[in-house]
mmCIF file of C-alpha atoms in Angstrom:
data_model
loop_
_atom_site.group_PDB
_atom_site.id
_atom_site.type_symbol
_atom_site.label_atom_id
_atom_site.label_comp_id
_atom_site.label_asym_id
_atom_site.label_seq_id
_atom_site.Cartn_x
_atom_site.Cartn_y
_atom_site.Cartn_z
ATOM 1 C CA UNK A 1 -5.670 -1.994 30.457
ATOM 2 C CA UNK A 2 -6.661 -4.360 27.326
ATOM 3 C CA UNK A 3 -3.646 -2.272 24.918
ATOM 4 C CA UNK A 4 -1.072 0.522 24.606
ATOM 5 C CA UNK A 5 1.265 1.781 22.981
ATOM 6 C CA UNK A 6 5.167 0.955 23.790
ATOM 7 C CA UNK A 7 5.616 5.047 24.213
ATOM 8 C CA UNK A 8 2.567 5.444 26.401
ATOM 9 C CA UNK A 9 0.855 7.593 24.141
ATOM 10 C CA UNK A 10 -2.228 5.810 23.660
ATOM 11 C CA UNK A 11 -4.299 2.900 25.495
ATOM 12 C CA UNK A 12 -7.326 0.698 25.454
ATOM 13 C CA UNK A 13 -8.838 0.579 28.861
ATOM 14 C CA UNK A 14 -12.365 -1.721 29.779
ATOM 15 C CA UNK A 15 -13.792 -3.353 32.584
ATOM 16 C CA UNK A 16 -14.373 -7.137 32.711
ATOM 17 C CA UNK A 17 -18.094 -7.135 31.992
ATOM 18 C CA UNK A 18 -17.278 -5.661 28.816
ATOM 19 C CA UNK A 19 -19.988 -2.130 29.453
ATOM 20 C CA UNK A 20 -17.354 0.294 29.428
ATOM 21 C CA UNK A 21 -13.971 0.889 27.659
ATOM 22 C CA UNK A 22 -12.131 3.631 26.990
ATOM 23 C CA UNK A 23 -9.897 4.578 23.832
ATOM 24 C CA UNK A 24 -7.185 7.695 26.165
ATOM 25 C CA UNK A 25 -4.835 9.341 23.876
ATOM 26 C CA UNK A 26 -2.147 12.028 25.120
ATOM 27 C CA UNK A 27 -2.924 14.441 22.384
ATOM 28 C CA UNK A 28 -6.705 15.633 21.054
ATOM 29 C CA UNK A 29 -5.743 13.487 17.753
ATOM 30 C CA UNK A 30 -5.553 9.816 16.859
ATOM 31 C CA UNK A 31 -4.187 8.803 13.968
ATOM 32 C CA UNK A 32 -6.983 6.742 11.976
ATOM 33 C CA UNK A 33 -3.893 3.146 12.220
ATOM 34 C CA UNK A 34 -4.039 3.551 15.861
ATOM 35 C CA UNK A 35 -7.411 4.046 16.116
ATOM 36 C CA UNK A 36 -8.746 0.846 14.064
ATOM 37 C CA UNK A 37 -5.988 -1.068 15.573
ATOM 38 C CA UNK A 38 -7.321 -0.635 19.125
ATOM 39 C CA UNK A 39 -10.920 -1.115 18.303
ATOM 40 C CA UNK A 40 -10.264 -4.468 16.482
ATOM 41 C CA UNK A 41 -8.331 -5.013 20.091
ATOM 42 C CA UNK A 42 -11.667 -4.476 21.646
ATOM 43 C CA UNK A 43 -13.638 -6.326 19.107
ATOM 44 C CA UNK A 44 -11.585 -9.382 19.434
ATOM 45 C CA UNK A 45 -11.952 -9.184 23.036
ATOM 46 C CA UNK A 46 -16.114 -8.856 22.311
ATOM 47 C CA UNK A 47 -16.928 -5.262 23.223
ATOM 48 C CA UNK A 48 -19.900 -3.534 21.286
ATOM 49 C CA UNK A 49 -17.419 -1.166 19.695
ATOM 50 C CA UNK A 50 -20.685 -0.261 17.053
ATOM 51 C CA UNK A 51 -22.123 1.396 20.254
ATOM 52 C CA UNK A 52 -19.269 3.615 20.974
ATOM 53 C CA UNK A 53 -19.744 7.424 21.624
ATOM 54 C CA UNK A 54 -17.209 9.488 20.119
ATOM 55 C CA UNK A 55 -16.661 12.917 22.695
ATOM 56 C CA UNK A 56 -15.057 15.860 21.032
ATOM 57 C CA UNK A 57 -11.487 17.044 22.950
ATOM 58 C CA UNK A 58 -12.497 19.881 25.344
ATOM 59 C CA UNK A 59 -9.966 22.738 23.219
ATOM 60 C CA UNK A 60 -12.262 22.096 19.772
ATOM 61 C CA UNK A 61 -15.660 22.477 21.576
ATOM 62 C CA UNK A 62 -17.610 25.988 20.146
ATOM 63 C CA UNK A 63 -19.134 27.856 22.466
ATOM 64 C CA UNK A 64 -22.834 29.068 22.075
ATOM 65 C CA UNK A 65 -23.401 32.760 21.667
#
């Protein structure tokens, strides 16, 4: 765990080679503060945040008809 928040409800989570990390929010929104705060966290700590992929929360994914 690189960062959190004092009220658990978000954290910055990466491994020590610096190929993964994880932004893990308890709700399906972060607000866009938290969300620059924790990557500058990750940037300072030299992960490729650039290469990031963004996943869409599972309850806003559209289903094909």
């Amino acid at each position: 765990v690189l960062a959190g928040d004092d009220d658990y409800r978000t954290a910055l989570v990466g491994n020590p080679n610096r190929e993964y990390l994880w932004l893990l929010s308890r709700t399906p929104q972060v607000s866009q503060q938290t969300r620059e705060r924790l990557l500058e966290e990750a940037r300072s700590r030299g992960y490729a945040v650039d290469e990031l992929i963004w996943r869409v929360p599972d309850g806003q994914l559209k289903r094909s008809q």
